[in-house]
């Protein structure tokens, strides 16, 4: 009996959060181990179904670096990175778009539908959702920076209680395709939608201090302090800078959580402690 009471208490503890977030928009960047491990994929899908059932409007933006690497290797197309960005020539761009908009996007959409969600897979090219121009054509090739987010197609899907699953491929002039960093795409979409939360699933616990301990709450001043002291560096800097820009543009909070933890979304959203770092 005690175990049953404990279970009921755990469920009831989520009630204030369900009431608070019902009807609000969450943009979730899905990547890392959560996107490749079979058990974590199933956990993620069930978490999303629950969020949808309690009335949260979910938008998913996904990456897919490992699948892209695998396809490029099979096709004997060389690929390399500069400053953390995949240098994308025309041949590479074809494979990137095929992997992201085709294989990965439809796999995620199918997984959600199989678990009971309503979901539609699209890319940033559909209805001109993401319009972009070259970040630096000579250096990075067809890697784009987002110029415009046209949120009409997202809002149309959300109105019908359908989850948009978005591949970060953008439309340029003359129907050119651009490869967009998934973190940046998620940030831009969250800002445009003025989302209640932008949540980044990655293969790290969150933002860590010099002792390797999780920093659960950050703001602009704290991030500047950590940067100047060298506590954060490398790929975490652009992630945090994108998070700040996202908030300044209209999103209310950004969360960086460990996608390697089962049901990390639920633990972050529906518990007092959370499991990751939140930037406000």
PDB file of C-alpha atoms in Angstrom:
ATOM      1  CA  UNK A   1       0.000   0.000   0.000  1.00  0.00           C
ATOM      2  CA  UNK A   2       2.819   2.403   0.875  1.00  0.00           C
ATOM      3  CA  UNK A   3       4.353   1.940  -2.574  1.00  0.00           C
ATOM      4  CA  UNK A   4       1.002   2.737  -4.182  1.00  0.00           C
ATOM      5  CA  UNK A   5       0.685   5.909  -2.106  1.00  0.00           C
ATOM      6  CA  UNK A   6       4.224   6.906  -3.082  1.00  0.00           C
ATOM      7  CA  UNK A   7       3.411   6.356  -6.748  1.00  0.00           C
ATOM      8  CA  UNK A   8       0.302   8.522  -6.438  1.00  0.00           C
ATOM      9  CA  UNK A   9       2.308  11.259  -4.720  1.00  0.00           C
ATOM     10  CA  UNK A  10       4.871  11.245  -7.538  1.00  0.00           C
ATOM     11  CA  UNK A  11       2.113  11.603 -10.118  1.00  0.00           C
ATOM     12  CA  UNK A  12       0.388  14.366  -8.166  1.00  0.00           C
ATOM     13  CA  UNK A  13       3.662  16.285  -7.761  1.00  0.00           C
ATOM     14  CA  UNK A  14       3.601  16.897 -11.523  1.00  0.00           C
ATOM     15  CA  UNK A  15       0.130  18.453 -11.394  1.00  0.00           C
ATOM     16  CA  UNK A  16       1.226  22.089 -10.773  1.00  0.00           C
ATOM     17  CA  UNK A  17       3.594  21.897 -13.748  1.00  0.00           C
ATOM     18  CA  UNK A  18       0.931  20.376 -15.986  1.00  0.00           C
ATOM     19  CA  UNK A  19      -1.447  23.181 -15.031  1.00  0.00           C
ATOM     20  CA  UNK A  20       1.250  25.812 -15.565  1.00  0.00           C
ATOM     21  CA  UNK A  21       2.422  24.628 -18.971  1.00  0.00           C
ATOM     22  CA  UNK A  22      -0.857  23.508 -20.537  1.00  0.00           C
ATOM     23  CA  UNK A  23      -1.310  25.291 -23.869  1.00  0.00           C
ATOM     24  CA  UNK A  24       2.267  26.579 -23.974  1.00  0.00           C
ATOM     25  CA  UNK A  25       4.836  25.938 -26.705  1.00  0.00           C
ATOM     26  CA  UNK A  26       7.994  23.899 -26.088  1.00  0.00           C
ATOM     27  CA  UNK A  27      10.649  23.679 -28.806  1.00  0.00           C
ATOM     28  CA  UNK A  28      12.789  20.572 -28.312  1.00  0.00           C
ATOM     29  CA  UNK A  29      16.093  20.019 -30.088  1.00  0.00           C
ATOM     30  CA  UNK A  30      16.489  16.256 -30.401  1.00  0.00           C
ATOM     31  CA  UNK A  31      19.944  14.810 -30.945  1.00  0.00           C
ATOM     32  CA  UNK A  32      22.839  12.853 -29.491  1.00  0.00           C
ATOM     33  CA  UNK A  33      22.437   9.448 -27.842  1.00  0.00           C
ATOM     34  CA  UNK A  34      18.701  10.017 -27.375  1.00  0.00           C
ATOM     35  CA  UNK A  35      18.415   9.880 -31.165  1.00  0.00           C
ATOM     36  CA  UNK A  36      20.498   6.720 -31.697  1.00  0.00           C
ATOM     37  CA  UNK A  37      20.024   4.426 -28.677  1.00  0.00           C
ATOM     38  CA  UNK A  38      16.932   2.238 -29.207  1.00  0.00           C
ATOM     39  CA  UNK A  39      15.827   2.366 -25.574  1.00  0.00           C
ATOM     40  CA  UNK A  40      16.268   6.129 -25.319  1.00  0.00           C
ATOM     41  CA  UNK A  41      14.422   6.636 -28.611  1.00  0.00           C
ATOM     42  CA  UNK A  42      11.423   4.818 -27.193  1.00  0.00           C
ATOM     43  CA  UNK A  43      11.625   6.785 -23.927  1.00  0.00           C
ATOM     44  CA  UNK A  44      11.765  10.055 -25.873  1.00  0.00           C
ATOM     45  CA  UNK A  45       8.718   9.146 -27.958  1.00  0.00           C
ATOM     46  CA  UNK A  46       6.678   8.237 -24.877  1.00  0.00           C
ATOM     47  CA  UNK A  47       7.724  11.467 -23.156  1.00  0.00           C
ATOM     48  CA  UNK A  48       6.557  13.471 -26.163  1.00  0.00           C
ATOM     49  CA  UNK A  49       3.229  11.623 -26.248  1.00  0.00           C
ATOM     50  CA  UNK A  50       2.686  12.470 -22.582  1.00  0.00           C
ATOM     51  CA  UNK A  51       3.530  16.138 -23.150  1.00  0.00           C
ATOM     52  CA  UNK A  52       1.040  16.278 -26.004  1.00  0.00           C
ATOM     53  CA  UNK A  53      -1.682  14.530 -23.981  1.00  0.00           C
ATOM     54  CA  UNK A  54      -1.392  17.028 -21.097  1.00  0.00           C
ATOM     55  CA  UNK A  55      -1.835  19.926 -23.501  1.00  0.00           C
ATOM     56  CA  UNK A  56       1.730  21.121 -24.163  1.00  0.00           C
ATOM     57  CA  UNK A  57       2.322  22.176 -27.772  1.00  0.00           C
ATOM     58  CA  UNK A  58       5.545  20.468 -28.817  1.00  0.00           C
ATOM     59  CA  UNK A  59       7.791  21.397 -31.742  1.00  0.00           C
ATOM     60  CA  UNK A  60      10.743  19.098 -32.477  1.00  0.00           C
ATOM     61  CA  UNK A  61      13.882  20.147 -34.354  1.00  0.00           C
ATOM     62  CA  UNK A  62      16.366  17.350 -34.979  1.00  0.00           C
ATOM     63  CA  UNK A  63      19.941  16.842 -36.068  1.00  0.00           C
ATOM     64  CA  UNK A  64      21.490  13.671 -37.418  1.00  0.00           C
ATOM     65  CA  UNK A  65      25.258  13.889 -37.671  1.00  0.00           C
ATOM     66  CA  UNK A  66      25.944  10.173 -37.163  1.00  0.00           C
ATOM     67  CA  UNK A  67      23.560   9.083 -39.900  1.00  0.00           C
ATOM     68  CA  UNK A  68      25.003  11.706 -42.260  1.00  0.00           C
ATOM     69  CA  UNK A  69      28.534  10.480 -41.539  1.00  0.00           C
ATOM     70  CA  UNK A  70      27.478   6.895 -42.213  1.00  0.00           C
ATOM     71  CA  UNK A  71      25.889   7.757 -45.564  1.00  0.00           C
ATOM     72  CA  UNK A  72      28.843   9.873 -46.659  1.00  0.00           C
ATOM     73  CA  UNK A  73      31.202   6.997 -45.856  1.00  0.00           C
ATOM     74  CA  UNK A  74      29.090   4.534 -47.848  1.00  0.00           C
ATOM     75  CA  UNK A  75      29.140   6.894 -50.834  1.00  0.00           C
ATOM     76  CA  UNK A  76      32.889   7.588 -50.450  1.00  0.00           C
ATOM     77  CA  UNK A  77      32.283  11.326 -50.054  1.00  0.00           C
ATOM     78  CA  UNK A  78      34.824  13.031 -47.828  1.00  0.00           C
ATOM     79  CA  UNK A  79      33.569  15.387 -45.146  1.00  0.00           C
ATOM     80  CA  UNK A  80      35.281  17.602 -42.608  1.00  0.00           C
ATOM     81  CA  UNK A  81      34.448  20.273 -40.071  1.00  0.00           C
ATOM     82  CA  UNK A  82      35.577  23.860 -39.612  1.00  0.00           C
ATOM     83  CA  UNK A  83      34.762  25.670 -36.347  1.00  0.00           C
ATOM     84  CA  UNK A  84      32.302  22.937 -35.472  1.00  0.00           C
ATOM     85  CA  UNK A  85      30.397  23.274 -38.781  1.00  0.00           C
ATOM     86  CA  UNK A  86      30.294  20.586 -41.457  1.00  0.00           C
ATOM     87  CA  UNK A  87      31.826  21.987 -44.642  1.00  0.00           C
ATOM     88  CA  UNK A  88      29.077  21.281 -47.167  1.00  0.00           C
ATOM     89  CA  UNK A  89      29.757  21.197 -50.909  1.00  0.00           C
ATOM     90  CA  UNK A  90      27.045  20.294 -53.448  1.00  0.00           C
ATOM     91  CA  UNK A  91      27.616  16.529 -53.186  1.00  0.00           C
ATOM     92  CA  UNK A  92      27.630  16.663 -49.408  1.00  0.00           C
ATOM     93  CA  UNK A  93      24.523  18.861 -49.374  1.00  0.00           C
ATOM     94  CA  UNK A  94      22.580  16.268 -51.355  1.00  0.00           C
ATOM     95  CA  UNK A  95      23.447  13.591 -48.807  1.00  0.00           C
ATOM     96  CA  UNK A  96      22.752  15.886 -45.837  1.00  0.00           C
ATOM     97  CA  UNK A  97      19.315  16.745 -47.188  1.00  0.00           C
ATOM     98  CA  UNK A  98      18.537  13.125 -48.028  1.00  0.00           C
ATOM     99  CA  UNK A  99      19.507  12.011 -44.515  1.00  0.00           C
ATOM    100  CA  UNK A 100      17.860  14.817 -42.553  1.00  0.00           C
ATOM    101  CA  UNK A 101      14.681  15.439 -44.539  1.00  0.00           C
ATOM    102  CA  UNK A 102      14.237  11.815 -45.575  1.00  0.00           C
ATOM    103  CA  UNK A 103      15.579   9.023 -43.410  1.00  0.00           C
ATOM    104  CA  UNK A 104      15.897  10.722 -40.033  1.00  0.00           C
ATOM    105  CA  UNK A 105      12.860  12.983 -40.211  1.00  0.00           C
ATOM    106  CA  UNK A 106      10.527  10.174 -41.201  1.00  0.00           C
ATOM    107  CA  UNK A 107      12.020   7.763 -38.683  1.00  0.00           C
ATOM    108  CA  UNK A 108      11.309  10.217 -35.834  1.00  0.00           C
ATOM    109  CA  UNK A 109       7.829  10.981 -37.149  1.00  0.00           C
ATOM    110  CA  UNK A 110       7.007   7.277 -37.509  1.00  0.00           C
ATOM    111  CA  UNK A 111       8.265   6.557 -33.994  1.00  0.00           C
ATOM    112  CA  UNK A 112       6.032   9.253 -32.503  1.00  0.00           C
ATOM    113  CA  UNK A 113       2.984   8.104 -34.451  1.00  0.00           C
ATOM    114  CA  UNK A 114       3.626   4.488 -33.450  1.00  0.00           C
ATOM    115  CA  UNK A 115       3.531   5.537 -29.799  1.00  0.00           C
ATOM    116  CA  UNK A 116       0.246   7.396 -30.209  1.00  0.00           C
ATOM    117  CA  UNK A 117       1.235  10.965 -31.030  1.00  0.00           C
ATOM    118  CA  UNK A 118       0.003  13.021 -33.957  1.00  0.00           C
ATOM    119  CA  UNK A 119       3.106  14.199 -35.830  1.00  0.00           C
ATOM    120  CA  UNK A 120       4.040  15.482 -39.280  1.00  0.00           C
ATOM    121  CA  UNK A 121       7.600  15.585 -40.592  1.00  0.00           C
ATOM    122  CA  UNK A 122       8.676  18.650 -42.567  1.00  0.00           C
ATOM    123  CA  UNK A 123      11.871  20.490 -43.426  1.00  0.00           C
ATOM    124  CA  UNK A 124      12.681  24.165 -43.204  1.00  0.00           C
ATOM    125  CA  UNK A 125      12.026  24.363 -46.953  1.00  0.00           C
ATOM    126  CA  UNK A 126       8.330  23.509 -46.589  1.00  0.00           C
ATOM    127  CA  UNK A 127       6.151  26.610 -46.934  1.00  0.00           C
ATOM    128  CA  UNK A 128       9.341  28.664 -46.686  1.00  0.00           C
ATOM    129  CA  UNK A 129       9.603  27.926 -42.966  1.00  0.00           C
ATOM    130  CA  UNK A 130      13.336  28.685 -42.856  1.00  0.00           C
ATOM    131  CA  UNK A 131      14.916  31.064 -45.352  1.00  0.00           C
ATOM    132  CA  UNK A 132      18.672  31.376 -45.272  1.00  0.00           C
ATOM    133  CA  UNK A 133      21.775  32.680 -46.977  1.00  0.00           C
ATOM    134  CA  UNK A 134      25.343  31.383 -46.984  1.00  0.00           C
ATOM    135  CA  UNK A 135      27.198  31.797 -43.713  1.00  0.00           C
ATOM    136  CA  UNK A 136      30.526  31.905 -45.562  1.00  0.00           C
ATOM    137  CA  UNK A 137      30.282  30.180 -48.937  1.00  0.00           C
ATOM    138  CA  UNK A 138      34.022  29.986 -49.578  1.00  0.00           C
ATOM    139  CA  UNK A 139      34.863  28.571 -46.155  1.00  0.00           C
ATOM    140  CA  UNK A 140      31.846  26.434 -45.255  1.00  0.00           C
ATOM    141  CA  UNK A 141      30.018  25.844 -48.529  1.00  0.00           C
ATOM    142  CA  UNK A 142      26.242  25.445 -48.257  1.00  0.00           C
ATOM    143  CA  UNK A 143      26.064  26.060 -44.525  1.00  0.00           C
ATOM    144  CA  UNK A 144      23.384  28.659 -43.955  1.00  0.00           C
ATOM    145  CA  UNK A 145      22.482  31.349 -41.483  1.00  0.00           C
ATOM    146  CA  UNK A 146      18.768  31.827 -40.932  1.00  0.00           C
ATOM    147  CA  UNK A 147      17.413  35.123 -42.245  1.00  0.00           C
ATOM    148  CA  UNK A 148      13.671  34.532 -41.824  1.00  0.00           C
ATOM    149  CA  UNK A 149      11.484  32.154 -39.832  1.00  0.00           C
ATOM    150  CA  UNK A 150       8.002  31.895 -41.317  1.00  0.00           C
ATOM    151  CA  UNK A 151       6.094  30.243 -38.517  1.00  0.00           C
ATOM    152  CA  UNK A 152       2.768  29.889 -40.385  1.00  0.00           C
ATOM    153  CA  UNK A 153       3.135  26.171 -41.143  1.00  0.00           C
ATOM    154  CA  UNK A 154       4.130  25.427 -37.525  1.00  0.00           C
ATOM    155  CA  UNK A 155       1.160  27.313 -36.120  1.00  0.00           C
ATOM    156  CA  UNK A 156      -1.183  25.584 -38.554  1.00  0.00           C
ATOM    157  CA  UNK A 157      -0.009  22.177 -37.337  1.00  0.00           C
ATOM    158  CA  UNK A 158      -0.083  23.141 -33.653  1.00  0.00           C
ATOM    159  CA  UNK A 159      -3.631  24.446 -34.057  1.00  0.00           C
ATOM    160  CA  UNK A 160      -4.646  20.928 -35.103  1.00  0.00           C
ATOM    161  CA  UNK A 161      -2.732  19.356 -32.181  1.00  0.00           C
ATOM    162  CA  UNK A 162      -0.100  17.960 -34.539  1.00  0.00           C
ATOM    163  CA  UNK A 163       3.590  17.895 -33.586  1.00  0.00           C
ATOM    164  CA  UNK A 164       5.846  19.419 -36.258  1.00  0.00           C
ATOM    165  CA  UNK A 165       9.066  17.428 -36.643  1.00  0.00           C
ATOM    166  CA  UNK A 166      11.488  19.752 -38.422  1.00  0.00           C
ATOM    167  CA  UNK A 167      14.636  18.892 -40.376  1.00  0.00           C
ATOM    168  CA  UNK A 168      17.083  21.854 -40.295  1.00  0.00           C
ATOM    169  CA  UNK A 169      17.334  22.373 -44.049  1.00  0.00           C
ATOM    170  CA  UNK A 170      16.618  25.926 -45.208  1.00  0.00           C
ATOM    171  CA  UNK A 171      15.597  27.513 -48.484  1.00  0.00           C
ATOM    172  CA  UNK A 172      17.857  30.046 -50.190  1.00  0.00           C
ATOM    173  CA  UNK A 173      17.563  32.074 -53.380  1.00  0.00           C
ATOM    174  CA  UNK A 174      16.974  30.111 -56.600  1.00  0.00           C
ATOM    175  CA  UNK A 175      15.679  27.190 -54.491  1.00  0.00           C
ATOM    176  CA  UNK A 176      19.155  26.559 -53.052  1.00  0.00           C
ATOM    177  CA  UNK A 177      19.265  24.224 -50.057  1.00  0.00           C
ATOM    178  CA  UNK A 178      21.262  25.182 -46.958  1.00  0.00           C
ATOM    179  CA  UNK A 179      22.421  22.987 -44.103  1.00  0.00           C
ATOM    180  CA  UNK A 180      21.554  24.666 -40.795  1.00  0.00           C
ATOM    181  CA  UNK A 181      23.048  23.822 -37.413  1.00  0.00           C
ATOM    182  CA  UNK A 182      20.187  22.161 -35.504  1.00  0.00           C
ATOM    183  CA  UNK A 183      20.858  24.110 -32.291  1.00  0.00           C
ATOM    184  CA  UNK A 184      20.668  27.391 -34.185  1.00  0.00           C
ATOM    185  CA  UNK A 185      17.520  26.305 -36.021  1.00  0.00           C
ATOM    186  CA  UNK A 186      15.824  25.339 -32.754  1.00  0.00           C
ATOM    187  CA  UNK A 187      16.839  28.643 -31.160  1.00  0.00           C
ATOM    188  CA  UNK A 188      15.529  30.704 -34.070  1.00  0.00           C
ATOM    189  CA  UNK A 189      12.220  28.820 -34.140  1.00  0.00           C
ATOM    190  CA  UNK A 190      11.775  29.057 -30.355  1.00  0.00           C
ATOM    191  CA  UNK A 191      12.447  32.798 -30.478  1.00  0.00           C
ATOM    192  CA  UNK A 192       9.965  33.362 -33.320  1.00  0.00           C
ATOM    193  CA  UNK A 193       7.261  31.347 -31.537  1.00  0.00           C
ATOM    194  CA  UNK A 194       8.069  33.062 -28.217  1.00  0.00           C
ATOM    195  CA  UNK A 195       8.197  29.576 -26.766  1.00  0.00           C
ATOM    196  CA  UNK A 196       7.804  28.962 -23.063  1.00  0.00           C
ATOM    197  CA  UNK A 197      10.828  26.665 -23.232  1.00  0.00           C
ATOM    198  CA  UNK A 198      13.552  25.690 -25.665  1.00  0.00           C
ATOM    199  CA  UNK A 199      15.032  22.376 -24.562  1.00  0.00           C
ATOM    200  CA  UNK A 200      18.293  20.972 -25.937  1.00  0.00           C
ATOM    201  CA  UNK A 201      18.905  17.238 -25.516  1.00  0.00           C
ATOM    202  CA  UNK A 202      22.612  16.523 -25.765  1.00  0.00           C
ATOM    203  CA  UNK A 203      25.260  14.116 -24.495  1.00  0.00           C
ATOM    204  CA  UNK A 204      26.305  16.294 -21.559  1.00  0.00           C
ATOM    205  CA  UNK A 205      24.805  16.834 -18.118  1.00  0.00           C
ATOM    206  CA  UNK A 206      24.444  20.543 -18.753  1.00  0.00           C
ATOM    207  CA  UNK A 207      26.760  23.442 -17.965  1.00  0.00           C
ATOM    208  CA  UNK A 208      29.452  22.368 -15.504  1.00  0.00           C
ATOM    209  CA  UNK A 209      31.647  24.351 -13.131  1.00  0.00           C
ATOM    210  CA  UNK A 210      35.425  23.872 -12.772  1.00  0.00           C
ATOM    211  CA  UNK A 211      34.835  20.926 -10.440  1.00  0.00           C
ATOM    212  CA  UNK A 212      32.622  19.190 -12.951  1.00  0.00           C
ATOM    213  CA  UNK A 213      29.474  19.922 -10.950  1.00  0.00           C
ATOM    214  CA  UNK A 214      26.243  20.894 -12.669  1.00  0.00           C
ATOM    215  CA  UNK A 215      25.288  24.579 -12.677  1.00  0.00           C
ATOM    216  CA  UNK A 216      21.505  24.392 -12.561  1.00  0.00           C
ATOM    217  CA  UNK A 217      20.663  28.085 -13.118  1.00  0.00           C
ATOM    218  CA  UNK A 218      22.360  30.685 -15.315  1.00  0.00           C
ATOM    219  CA  UNK A 219      21.747  34.154 -16.661  1.00  0.00           C
ATOM    220  CA  UNK A 220      23.673  36.514 -18.931  1.00  0.00           C
ATOM    221  CA  UNK A 221      25.923  37.802 -16.143  1.00  0.00           C
ATOM    222  CA  UNK A 222      26.767  34.307 -14.913  1.00  0.00           C
ATOM    223  CA  UNK A 223      27.557  33.117 -18.429  1.00  0.00           C
ATOM    224  CA  UNK A 224      29.871  36.102 -19.001  1.00  0.00           C
ATOM    225  CA  UNK A 225      31.641  35.293 -15.730  1.00  0.00           C
ATOM    226  CA  UNK A 226      32.109  31.636 -16.695  1.00  0.00           C
ATOM    227  CA  UNK A 227      33.448  32.598 -20.125  1.00  0.00           C
ATOM    228  CA  UNK A 228      35.932  35.116 -18.786  1.00  0.00           C
ATOM    229  CA  UNK A 229      37.179  32.636 -16.211  1.00  0.00           C
ATOM    230  CA  UNK A 230      37.626  29.890 -18.790  1.00  0.00           C
ATOM    231  CA  UNK A 231      35.119  27.571 -17.107  1.00  0.00           C
ATOM    232  CA  UNK A 232      33.160  27.206 -20.322  1.00  0.00           C
ATOM    233  CA  UNK A 233      34.872  26.933 -23.666  1.00  0.00           C
ATOM    234  CA  UNK A 234      34.723  25.245 -27.057  1.00  0.00           C
ATOM    235  CA  UNK A 235      31.334  24.133 -28.327  1.00  0.00           C
ATOM    236  CA  UNK A 236      29.521  25.189 -25.167  1.00  0.00           C
ATOM    237  CA  UNK A 237      30.160  28.886 -25.885  1.00  0.00           C
ATOM    238  CA  UNK A 238      28.120  29.101 -29.112  1.00  0.00           C
ATOM    239  CA  UNK A 239      25.401  26.942 -27.531  1.00  0.00           C
ATOM    240  CA  UNK A 240      25.064  29.377 -24.630  1.00  0.00           C
ATOM    241  CA  UNK A 241      25.308  32.422 -26.884  1.00  0.00           C
ATOM    242  CA  UNK A 242      22.505  30.993 -29.030  1.00  0.00           C
ATOM    243  CA  UNK A 243      20.512  30.381 -25.844  1.00  0.00           C
ATOM    244  CA  UNK A 244      20.884  34.005 -24.764  1.00  0.00           C
ATOM    245  CA  UNK A 245      19.904  35.285 -28.201  1.00  0.00           C
ATOM    246  CA  UNK A 246      16.886  32.995 -28.111  1.00  0.00           C
ATOM    247  CA  UNK A 247      15.749  34.451 -24.791  1.00  0.00           C
ATOM    248  CA  UNK A 248      16.389  38.048 -25.820  1.00  0.00           C
ATOM    249  CA  UNK A 249      14.291  37.452 -28.935  1.00  0.00           C
ATOM    250  CA  UNK A 250      11.293  36.206 -26.990  1.00  0.00           C
ATOM    251  CA  UNK A 251      11.686  32.693 -25.564  1.00  0.00           C
ATOM    252  CA  UNK A 252      11.201  32.499 -21.803  1.00  0.00           C
ATOM    253  CA  UNK A 253      13.775  29.864 -20.824  1.00  0.00           C
ATOM    254  CA  UNK A 254      16.343  27.559 -22.377  1.00  0.00           C
ATOM    255  CA  UNK A 255      17.215  24.165 -20.878  1.00  0.00           C
ATOM    256  CA  UNK A 256      20.286  22.061 -21.636  1.00  0.00           C
ATOM    257  CA  UNK A 257      19.713  18.507 -20.426  1.00  0.00           C
ATOM    258  CA  UNK A 258      21.339  15.090 -20.657  1.00  0.00           C
ATOM    259  CA  UNK A 259      19.559  13.058 -23.312  1.00  0.00           C
ATOM    260  CA  UNK A 260      21.430   9.957 -22.150  1.00  0.00           C
ATOM    261  CA  UNK A 261      19.200   9.836 -19.058  1.00  0.00           C
ATOM    262  CA  UNK A 262      15.951   7.932 -19.522  1.00  0.00           C
ATOM    263  CA  UNK A 263      12.905  10.248 -19.477  1.00  0.00           C
ATOM    264  CA  UNK A 264      15.136  13.300 -19.047  1.00  0.00           C
ATOM    265  CA  UNK A 265      12.423  15.544 -20.510  1.00  0.00           C
ATOM    266  CA  UNK A 266       9.912  14.590 -17.840  1.00  0.00           C
ATOM    267  CA  UNK A 267      12.481  14.885 -15.055  1.00  0.00           C
ATOM    268  CA  UNK A 268      13.415  18.384 -16.194  1.00  0.00           C
ATOM    269  CA  UNK A 269       9.904  19.696 -16.781  1.00  0.00           C
ATOM    270  CA  UNK A 270       7.825  18.075 -14.059  1.00  0.00           C
ATOM    271  CA  UNK A 271      10.133  18.060 -11.003  1.00  0.00           C
ATOM    272  CA  UNK A 272      11.291  20.831  -8.688  1.00  0.00           C
ATOM    273  CA  UNK A 273      14.966  19.952  -8.988  1.00  0.00           C
ATOM    274  CA  UNK A 274      15.211  19.228 -12.723  1.00  0.00           C
ATOM    275  CA  UNK A 275      18.308  17.479 -14.065  1.00  0.00           C
ATOM    276  CA  UNK A 276      20.014  20.041 -16.311  1.00  0.00           C
ATOM    277  CA  UNK A 277      20.929  23.700 -16.685  1.00  0.00           C
ATOM    278  CA  UNK A 278      18.324  26.380 -17.273  1.00  0.00           C
ATOM    279  CA  UNK A 279      19.147  29.807 -18.731  1.00  0.00           C
ATOM    280  CA  UNK A 280      16.717  32.650 -18.125  1.00  0.00           C
TER     281      UNK A 280
END
